[in-house]
Amino acid sequence: MQKGHSAVLTGLGAWLPPRVVDNDALSQRLDTSDEWIRTRTGIRERRIADPDTSTVDMAVQAGANALRSAGSDLVDAVVLATSTPDYVCPASAPQVASALGLSGIAAFDVNAVCTGFVYALATGGGLIAGGMADRVLVIGADVFSRLCDPADRGTVPIFGDGAGAVVLRRGLADEPGALGPFDLHSEGDNADLLIVPAGGAKQRESDDPRDHYVTMHGQAIFRHACARMAESARAVLERAGLEIDDVDRFVAHQANIRILLATAKQLKLPEDRVVANIGHAGNTSAASIPLALADACEDGSLQPGHRVLLTAFGAGLTWGSTLLTWPDVKPG
Ligand code: UT7
C-alpha cells in the first residue's frame, strides 16, 4: 500500500441473541447472588444463544448489519475472530461468507480469544495494506456460554453470547476511520490461566467431563488484564505520538467493570471516557469491542470525530490495541 494509505472503518453491525438471562435467574441454579455478580463484575444480565443458534448464525447476522451500515455488500475477504467455531475443523468464516452470499472470497478464522477482534482488525487491515483486498468484513462472534460448565459459578455469571462486525475499506491514513498504529502481543507460557483442556487435537477425549469446559484462574487473569491493557494502550499512543489526554473514548474488551476502571485509573484516564456495556451484555469475548462500539453509537456517547482507543486482553495470553478517529458511521 502506498504511504499515506490505510484501512478505514466504513460500516458497523451488532447482533445479540434475544434471550436475556439476569443475575436472579442464575442465582436460582447456582450458589451466587445478583449483589455478588453486580459488585464484582458490573454485570446485571447477559444474552444467551438458544441451542439451535451457533457462532456462524450470529456472525452472519452481525456481518449483514455491518454490510448494510457500509451501504455495500462488496467485500473481498471475511475475517472471523472466534474461539467458539461451530466445528473444530473446518473454520467457520467460509460458512459465514457463503451465508452472506459471498461464496468464493477469502474467508478464515482468527483465534486470539477475547483479543480476537483487535487481531482480526490488524489482519483485515494487513490484507488491505498488502494489496490483497480493497474491502474486508471483520467479525467477532462467540457463543462462550457453551464453554462454561453449567455448575461453575466462577465462569457462568461472566460470559454472554453475541456478535459484532465492521467493514474496512482502502482509504487515507489521515481520514476519519483510519486504523492504526497497532500493538499486538502474546504469552503462551500462561495458556493454562484460561483454558479448555479437552476437545482439541492434543486431548480429544477426557474421563472428566469438566475438561471440556473452560477453567479460569480469575484473579490472575484480572491482574494480567489490567497491567497488559494499560501497557499496550501506552505503547500504541506513544507510537502514534499521542497522549492519554488525546483519547476521547476508551473502548476496551468488556471483561469486568473493575478491570475497565482499574485500567483507566492506571492510565489516568477520566472514567467518563470509558465505554461500558458489560452491564447488559456480559463478557462476549471476541464480540465485545464491536458490541460496545455499537451501543456507544446508539446511546450517543460515541460521536464522529472522537479519538477512540481500542484495547483488549484475553486467553492465550494475548493482548493488543489500536486507534482510530470515529467516522460518520452508524450501526446497520
Ligand atoms: O475475558 C477474559 C476472561 N476472564 C476475565 O476477565 C476474568 C477476570 N477475573 C475476574 O473478573 C474476577 O477475578 C472474577 C469476577 C472472576 C472473580 O472476582 P474476584 O473479586 O477476583 O473474586 P474471588 O475469585 O477472589 O472470589 C472472592 C470470593 C470467594 O469466596 P471466599 O474464598 O472469599 O470465601 C469465592 O469463592 O467470592 C466467591 N465467589 C463467588 N461468590 C458468589 C466466586 N464466584 C462467586 C459467585 N458468587 N459467582
Short mmCIF file of C-alpha atoms and ligand atoms in Angstrom, two decimals:
data_model
loop_
_atom_site.label_atom_id
_atom_site.label_comp_id
_atom_site.label_asym_id
_atom_site.label_seq_id
_atom_site.Cartn_x
_atom_site.Cartn_y
_atom_site.Cartn_z
CA MET A 1 0.00 0.00 0.00
CA GLN A 2 1.25 3.48 -0.83
CA LYS A 3 2.43 5.67 2.02
CA GLY A 4 -0.47 7.64 3.44
CA HIS A 5 -2.95 4.82 2.74
CA SER A 6 -4.73 2.86 5.43
CA ALA A 7 -7.63 0.56 6.25
CA VAL A 8 -10.62 2.74 7.10
CA LEU A 9 -13.68 1.66 9.11
CA THR A 10 -16.78 2.21 6.98
CA GLY A 11 -19.54 0.01 8.49
CA LEU A 12 -20.60 -1.35 11.89
CA GLY A 13 -23.05 -4.09 12.88
CA ALA A 14 -24.08 -5.87 16.06
CA TRP A 15 -26.26 -8.80 16.98
CA LEU A 16 -27.27 -10.20 20.37
CA PRO A 17 -29.40 -13.29 20.92
CA PRO A 18 -32.89 -12.32 22.13
CA ARG A 19 -32.86 -14.45 25.32
CA VAL A 20 -31.98 -12.33 28.39
CA VAL A 21 -30.68 -14.16 31.47
CA ASP A 22 -30.45 -11.89 34.50
CA ASN A 23 -28.49 -12.44 37.71
CA ASP A 24 -31.57 -13.51 39.66
CA ALA A 25 -32.22 -16.30 37.16
CA LEU A 26 -28.63 -17.54 37.63
CA SER A 27 -28.94 -17.32 41.42
CA GLN A 28 -31.77 -19.83 41.27
CA ARG A 29 -29.47 -22.57 39.96
CA LEU A 30 -26.02 -21.52 41.26
CA ASP A 31 -24.64 -20.55 44.66
CA THR A 32 -24.40 -16.85 43.78
CA SER A 33 -26.41 -13.63 44.02
CA ASP A 34 -27.30 -10.57 41.99
CA GLU A 35 -25.39 -8.46 44.50
CA TRP A 36 -22.18 -10.52 44.21
CA ILE A 37 -22.23 -10.56 40.41
CA ARG A 38 -23.06 -6.84 40.09
CA THR A 39 -20.46 -5.63 42.57
CA ARG A 40 -17.66 -8.00 41.46
CA THR A 41 -18.22 -7.73 37.69
CA GLY A 42 -20.68 -4.92 36.83
CA ILE A 43 -22.89 -7.44 35.01
CA ARG A 44 -26.68 -7.29 35.54
CA GLU A 45 -27.72 -9.57 32.70
CA ARG A 46 -26.35 -11.27 29.60
CA ARG A 47 -27.75 -12.71 26.38
CA ILE A 48 -27.58 -16.46 25.90
CA ALA A 49 -27.96 -18.09 22.49
CA ASP A 50 -30.62 -20.76 22.13
CA PRO A 51 -29.27 -24.28 21.48
CA ASP A 52 -30.04 -24.07 17.75
CA THR A 53 -28.11 -20.77 17.33
CA SER A 54 -24.42 -21.15 16.55
CA THR A 55 -21.44 -18.83 16.17
CA VAL A 56 -21.91 -18.90 12.38
CA ASP A 57 -25.57 -17.84 12.75
CA MET A 58 -24.66 -14.91 15.00
CA ALA A 59 -21.72 -13.87 12.81
CA VAL A 60 -23.99 -13.82 9.74
CA GLN A 61 -26.47 -11.51 11.48
CA ALA A 62 -23.79 -9.07 12.66
CA GLY A 63 -21.99 -9.25 9.31
CA ALA A 64 -25.19 -8.47 7.37
CA ASN A 65 -25.83 -5.50 9.66
CA ALA A 66 -22.28 -4.18 9.11
CA LEU A 67 -22.61 -4.54 5.32
CA ARG A 68 -25.91 -2.62 5.48
CA SER A 69 -24.22 0.09 7.55
CA ALA A 70 -21.42 0.30 4.93
CA GLY A 71 -24.02 0.68 2.18
CA SER A 72 -22.50 -2.09 0.05
CA ASP A 73 -22.11 -5.84 0.35
CA LEU A 74 -19.00 -5.91 -1.81
CA VAL A 75 -16.04 -7.24 0.18
CA ASP A 76 -13.01 -9.28 -0.87
CA ALA A 77 -12.46 -11.17 2.39
CA VAL A 78 -14.15 -12.22 5.64
CA VAL A 79 -12.01 -12.43 8.78
CA LEU A 80 -13.87 -14.02 11.70
CA ALA A 81 -12.49 -13.67 15.22
CA THR A 82 -13.81 -16.53 17.32
CA SER A 83 -12.69 -19.14 19.83
CA THR A 84 -16.01 -20.96 19.61
CA PRO A 85 -16.15 -22.05 15.95
CA ASP A 86 -19.05 -24.33 15.01
CA TYR A 87 -16.57 -27.15 14.36
CA VAL A 88 -13.00 -27.88 15.44
CA CYS A 89 -12.48 -28.33 11.67
CA PRO A 90 -13.19 -26.55 9.32
CA ALA A 91 -13.08 -22.85 10.17
CA SER A 92 -16.41 -21.01 10.43
CA ALA A 93 -15.65 -17.95 8.26
CA PRO A 94 -16.23 -19.72 4.90
CA GLN A 95 -19.74 -20.72 6.05
CA VAL A 96 -20.38 -17.14 7.16
CA ALA A 97 -19.22 -15.83 3.77
CA SER A 98 -21.47 -18.28 1.90
CA ALA A 99 -24.49 -17.47 4.03
CA LEU A 100 -23.93 -13.78 3.26
CA GLY A 101 -23.89 -14.54 -0.49
CA LEU A 102 -20.12 -14.04 -0.64
CA SER A 103 -19.07 -17.57 -1.60
CA GLY A 104 -15.72 -17.60 -3.41
CA ILE A 105 -13.94 -14.84 -1.49
CA ALA A 106 -11.12 -15.38 1.02
CA ALA A 107 -12.51 -16.34 4.44
CA PHE A 108 -10.75 -17.59 7.55
CA ASP A 109 -10.89 -17.58 11.36
CA VAL A 110 -8.56 -15.81 13.77
CA ASN A 111 -8.41 -17.19 17.30
CA ALA A 112 -6.99 -14.82 19.89
CA VAL A 113 -9.94 -15.40 22.26
CA CYS A 114 -11.01 -12.09 23.87
CA THR A 115 -8.30 -10.18 21.95
CA GLY A 116 -9.59 -11.72 18.73
CA PHE A 117 -11.32 -8.64 17.38
CA VAL A 118 -8.20 -6.46 17.66
CA TYR A 119 -6.12 -9.21 16.00
CA ALA A 120 -8.75 -9.57 13.25
CA LEU A 121 -8.75 -5.80 12.64
CA ALA A 122 -4.96 -5.97 12.24
CA THR A 123 -5.32 -8.95 9.89
CA GLY A 124 -8.04 -7.29 7.80
CA GLY A 125 -6.01 -4.08 7.70
CA GLY A 126 -2.99 -6.14 6.64
CA LEU A 127 -4.89 -7.68 3.70
CA ILE A 128 -5.71 -4.17 2.54
CA ALA A 129 -2.17 -2.90 3.19
CA GLY A 130 -0.71 -5.84 1.25
CA GLY A 131 -2.90 -5.15 -1.78
CA MET A 132 -4.78 -8.46 -1.37
CA ALA A 133 -8.14 -6.84 -0.67
CA ASP A 134 -9.86 -3.48 -1.06
CA ARG A 135 -12.68 -4.18 1.37
CA VAL A 136 -12.78 -6.64 4.28
CA LEU A 137 -15.60 -7.74 6.58
CA VAL A 138 -14.16 -8.25 10.09
CA ILE A 139 -16.44 -10.08 12.53
CA GLY A 140 -16.08 -11.00 16.21
CA ALA A 141 -18.52 -13.72 17.30
CA ASP A 142 -18.58 -16.07 20.25
CA VAL A 143 -21.04 -18.36 21.99
CA PHE A 144 -18.79 -18.56 25.03
CA SER A 145 -21.63 -19.62 27.34
CA ARG A 146 -21.30 -23.09 25.72
CA LEU A 147 -17.76 -23.42 27.08
CA CYS A 148 -18.92 -22.74 30.66
CA ASP A 149 -19.60 -25.66 32.99
CA PRO A 150 -23.27 -25.05 33.98
CA ALA A 151 -22.27 -25.84 37.60
CA ASP A 152 -19.34 -23.37 37.73
CA ARG A 153 -20.25 -20.11 39.48
CA GLY A 154 -16.78 -18.80 38.62
CA THR A 155 -17.48 -18.57 34.87
CA VAL A 156 -21.23 -18.83 34.15
CA PRO A 157 -22.07 -15.33 35.53
CA ILE A 158 -19.35 -13.67 33.45
CA PHE A 159 -19.83 -14.83 29.89
CA GLY A 160 -22.54 -13.92 27.42
CA ASP A 161 -23.05 -14.62 23.71
CA GLY A 162 -23.07 -12.20 20.77
CA ALA A 163 -21.51 -10.93 17.57
CA GLY A 164 -20.26 -7.62 16.21
CA ALA A 165 -18.69 -6.64 12.89
CA VAL A 166 -17.08 -3.83 10.93
CA VAL A 167 -16.34 -3.25 7.26
CA LEU A 168 -12.88 -1.96 6.37
CA ARG A 169 -12.07 -0.24 3.05
CA ARG A 170 -8.90 1.10 1.47
CA GLY A 171 -8.54 4.79 2.35
CA LEU A 172 -6.20 7.50 3.53
CA ALA A 173 -4.26 7.42 6.82
CA ASP A 174 -5.43 10.90 7.76
CA GLU A 175 -9.17 10.42 7.21
CA PRO A 176 -11.69 9.58 9.95
CA GLY A 177 -11.95 5.81 10.49
CA ALA A 178 -8.32 5.08 9.55
CA LEU A 179 -6.97 2.32 11.81
CA GLY A 180 -3.56 2.26 13.38
CA PRO A 181 -0.96 2.02 14.62
CA PHE A 182 -1.36 -1.44 16.17
CA ASP A 183 0.27 -3.04 19.21
CA LEU A 184 -0.11 -6.83 19.49
CA HIS A 185 1.35 -9.34 21.98
CA SER A 186 1.09 -12.89 23.31
CA GLU A 187 2.47 -15.03 26.12
CA GLY A 188 1.81 -18.75 25.67
CA ASP A 189 3.53 -19.68 28.95
CA ASN A 190 0.34 -18.64 30.70
CA ALA A 191 -2.06 -20.59 28.46
CA ASP A 192 -3.37 -22.54 31.44
CA LEU A 193 -4.82 -19.43 33.12
CA LEU A 194 -7.90 -19.73 30.90
CA ILE A 195 -8.15 -22.99 29.00
CA VAL A 196 -10.50 -25.69 27.75
CA PRO A 197 -8.22 -28.71 28.34
CA ALA A 198 -10.01 -31.32 26.19
CA GLY A 199 -11.67 -31.47 22.78
CA GLY A 200 -8.72 -30.22 20.74
CA ALA A 201 -6.18 -32.29 18.86
CA LYS A 202 -3.91 -32.73 21.91
CA GLN A 203 -6.59 -34.35 24.08
CA ARG A 204 -9.66 -35.34 22.08
CA GLU A 205 -11.40 -37.12 24.97
CA SER A 206 -11.32 -36.95 28.76
CA ASP A 207 -12.85 -39.10 31.50
CA ASP A 208 -13.69 -35.88 33.36
CA PRO A 209 -16.49 -34.04 31.53
CA ARG A 210 -15.32 -30.78 33.17
CA ASP A 211 -12.21 -30.91 30.94
CA HIS A 212 -14.45 -29.94 28.02
CA TYR A 213 -15.36 -26.69 29.77
CA VAL A 214 -13.30 -23.57 30.40
CA THR A 215 -11.09 -23.48 33.50
CA MET A 216 -10.29 -19.93 34.60
CA HIS A 217 -7.90 -18.52 37.21
CA GLY A 218 -9.93 -15.36 37.67
CA GLN A 219 -7.64 -13.36 39.95
CA ALA A 220 -4.51 -13.98 37.87
CA ILE A 221 -6.37 -13.10 34.66
CA PHE A 222 -7.64 -9.94 36.38
CA ARG A 223 -4.12 -8.79 37.27
CA HIS A 224 -2.67 -9.59 33.84
CA ALA A 225 -5.60 -7.89 32.09
CA CYS A 226 -5.16 -4.56 33.93
CA ALA A 227 -1.37 -4.49 33.54
CA ARG A 228 -1.25 -5.62 29.90
CA MET A 229 -4.09 -3.41 28.65
CA ALA A 230 -2.55 -0.33 30.30
CA GLU A 231 0.89 -1.23 28.88
CA SER A 232 -0.49 -1.76 25.38
CA ALA A 233 -2.59 1.42 25.47
CA ARG A 234 0.51 3.43 26.39
CA ALA A 235 2.56 1.73 23.65
CA VAL A 236 0.06 2.44 20.90
CA LEU A 237 -0.34 6.07 21.99
CA GLU A 238 3.42 6.55 22.03
CA ARG A 239 3.69 5.04 18.55
CA ALA A 240 1.02 7.48 17.34
CA GLY A 241 2.68 10.45 19.07
CA LEU A 242 -0.37 11.00 21.27
CA GLU A 243 -1.01 11.48 24.99
CA ILE A 244 -3.72 9.89 27.13
CA ASP A 245 -5.48 13.31 27.17
CA ASP A 246 -5.95 12.95 23.40
CA VAL A 247 -8.23 9.92 23.94
CA ASP A 248 -11.96 10.75 23.92
CA ARG A 249 -13.28 7.20 24.26
CA PHE A 250 -11.62 4.08 25.70
CA VAL A 251 -13.35 1.04 24.22
CA ALA A 252 -11.73 -1.96 25.86
CA HIS A 253 -12.68 -5.62 25.97
CA GLN A 254 -15.64 -5.86 28.35
CA ALA A 255 -14.26 -8.42 30.82
CA ASN A 256 -15.24 -6.88 34.15
CA ILE A 257 -16.20 -3.28 35.05
CA ARG A 258 -13.49 -3.36 37.74
CA ILE A 259 -10.87 -4.26 35.11
CA LEU A 260 -12.04 -1.39 32.87
CA LEU A 261 -11.96 1.17 35.69
CA ALA A 262 -8.66 -0.07 37.18
CA THR A 263 -7.03 0.12 33.74
CA ALA A 264 -8.40 3.62 33.18
CA LYS A 265 -7.06 4.64 36.61
CA GLN A 266 -3.59 3.28 35.77
CA LEU A 267 -3.72 5.31 32.56
CA LYS A 268 -5.00 8.42 34.41
CA LEU A 269 -7.94 8.44 32.02
CA PRO A 270 -11.16 10.05 33.36
CA GLU A 271 -13.91 7.49 34.00
CA ASP A 272 -16.40 9.32 31.77
CA ARG A 273 -14.28 8.37 28.74
CA VAL A 274 -14.63 4.65 29.46
CA VAL A 275 -17.27 2.94 27.29
CA ALA A 276 -19.02 0.14 29.20
CA ASN A 277 -21.89 -2.05 28.05
CA ILE A 278 -20.93 -5.03 30.20
CA GLY A 279 -23.97 -4.43 32.44
CA HIS A 280 -26.35 -5.83 29.85
CA ALA A 281 -24.04 -7.83 27.53
CA GLY A 282 -21.59 -9.53 29.91
CA ASN A 283 -18.24 -10.69 28.57
CA THR A 284 -18.88 -11.67 24.94
CA SER A 285 -15.22 -12.49 24.16
CA ALA A 286 -14.30 -11.56 20.54
CA ALA A 287 -17.63 -9.74 20.07
CA SER A 288 -17.28 -7.35 22.97
CA ILE A 289 -15.46 -4.42 21.31
CA PRO A 290 -17.74 -4.07 18.26
CA LEU A 291 -20.81 -4.56 20.50
CA ALA A 292 -19.55 -1.79 22.81
CA LEU A 293 -18.92 0.47 19.80
CA ALA A 294 -22.46 -0.15 18.53
CA ASP A 295 -24.03 0.54 21.93
CA ALA A 296 -21.99 3.73 22.34
CA CYS A 297 -23.13 4.92 18.88
CA GLU A 298 -26.75 4.15 19.76
CA ASP A 299 -26.70 5.99 23.09
CA GLY A 300 -24.81 8.97 21.62
CA SER A 301 -21.71 8.63 23.80
CA LEU A 302 -19.57 7.89 20.72
CA GLN A 303 -19.64 10.69 18.17
CA PRO A 304 -17.91 11.28 14.83
CA GLY A 305 -14.56 12.97 15.49
CA HIS A 306 -13.93 11.25 18.82
CA ARG A 307 -10.46 9.72 19.07
CA VAL A 308 -11.04 6.10 20.13
CA LEU A 309 -8.55 3.78 21.82
CA LEU A 310 -9.39 0.08 21.38
CA THR A 311 -7.65 -2.30 23.80
CA ALA A 312 -8.20 -5.97 24.52
CA PHE A 313 -6.83 -8.79 26.63
CA GLY A 314 -7.66 -12.48 26.50
CA ALA A 315 -6.67 -16.07 26.93
CA GLY A 316 -3.52 -17.25 25.20
CA LEU A 317 -2.46 -14.98 26.75
CA THR A 318 -3.00 -12.32 24.11
CA TRP A 319 -3.41 -8.55 24.22
CA GLY A 320 -3.30 -5.57 21.90
CA SER A 321 -4.52 -2.11 20.97
CA THR A 322 -5.21 0.22 18.09
CA LEU A 323 -6.51 3.74 17.49
CA LEU A 324 -8.96 5.47 15.20
CA THR A 325 -10.92 8.68 14.90
CA TRP A 326 -14.59 7.72 14.86
CA PRO A 327 -16.01 8.24 11.34
CA ASP A 328 -19.57 9.19 10.42
CA VAL A 329 -20.73 5.57 10.73
CA LYS A 330 -23.82 4.23 12.49
CA PRO A 331 -24.70 0.60 13.27
CA GLY A 332 -26.68 -1.00 10.43
O1 UT7 B 1 -12.03 -12.00 29.03
C1 UT7 B 1 -11.08 -12.52 29.92
C2 UT7 B 1 -11.82 -13.56 30.70
N1 UT7 B 1 -11.87 -13.52 32.10
C3 UT7 B 1 -11.80 -12.43 32.90
O2 UT7 B 1 -11.62 -11.32 32.53
C4 UT7 B 1 -11.95 -12.70 34.37
C5 UT7 B 1 -11.08 -11.82 35.22
N2 UT7 B 1 -11.36 -12.04 36.61
C6 UT7 B 1 -12.44 -11.51 37.21
O3 UT7 B 1 -13.22 -10.82 36.59
C7 UT7 B 1 -12.62 -11.80 38.68
O4 UT7 B 1 -11.47 -12.42 39.20
C8 UT7 B 1 -13.86 -12.69 38.97
C9 UT7 B 1 -15.15 -11.91 38.65
C10 UT7 B 1 -13.81 -13.95 38.14
C11 UT7 B 1 -13.90 -13.06 40.43
O5 UT7 B 1 -13.88 -11.88 41.22
P1 UT7 B 1 -12.85 -11.73 42.42
O6 UT7 B 1 -13.13 -10.44 43.07
O7 UT7 B 1 -11.48 -11.99 41.89
O8 UT7 B 1 -13.34 -12.88 43.39
P2 UT7 B 1 -12.51 -14.09 44.01
O9 UT7 B 1 -12.21 -15.10 42.96
O10 UT7 B 1 -11.37 -13.51 44.79
O11 UT7 B 1 -13.55 -14.69 45.00
C12 UT7 B 1 -13.99 -13.97 46.15
C13 UT7 B 1 -14.99 -14.80 46.90
C14 UT7 B 1 -14.52 -16.23 47.13
O12 UT7 B 1 -15.02 -16.65 48.40
P3 UT7 B 1 -14.08 -16.62 49.69
O13 UT7 B 1 -12.91 -17.51 49.36
O14 UT7 B 1 -13.67 -15.18 49.88
O15 UT7 B 1 -14.97 -17.15 50.77
C15 UT7 B 1 -15.21 -17.01 46.05
O16 UT7 B 1 -15.43 -18.36 46.38
O17 UT7 B 1 -16.19 -14.90 46.13
C16 UT7 B 1 -16.53 -16.27 45.94
N3 UT7 B 1 -17.19 -16.40 44.65
C17 UT7 B 1 -18.49 -16.19 44.47
N4 UT7 B 1 -19.46 -15.89 45.33
C18 UT7 B 1 -20.70 -15.72 44.84
C19 UT7 B 1 -16.61 -16.67 43.45
N5 UT7 B 1 -17.54 -16.64 42.48
C20 UT7 B 1 -18.72 -16.34 43.10
C21 UT7 B 1 -20.04 -16.18 42.64
N6 UT7 B 1 -21.00 -15.86 43.54
N7 UT7 B 1 -20.37 -16.28 41.33
#
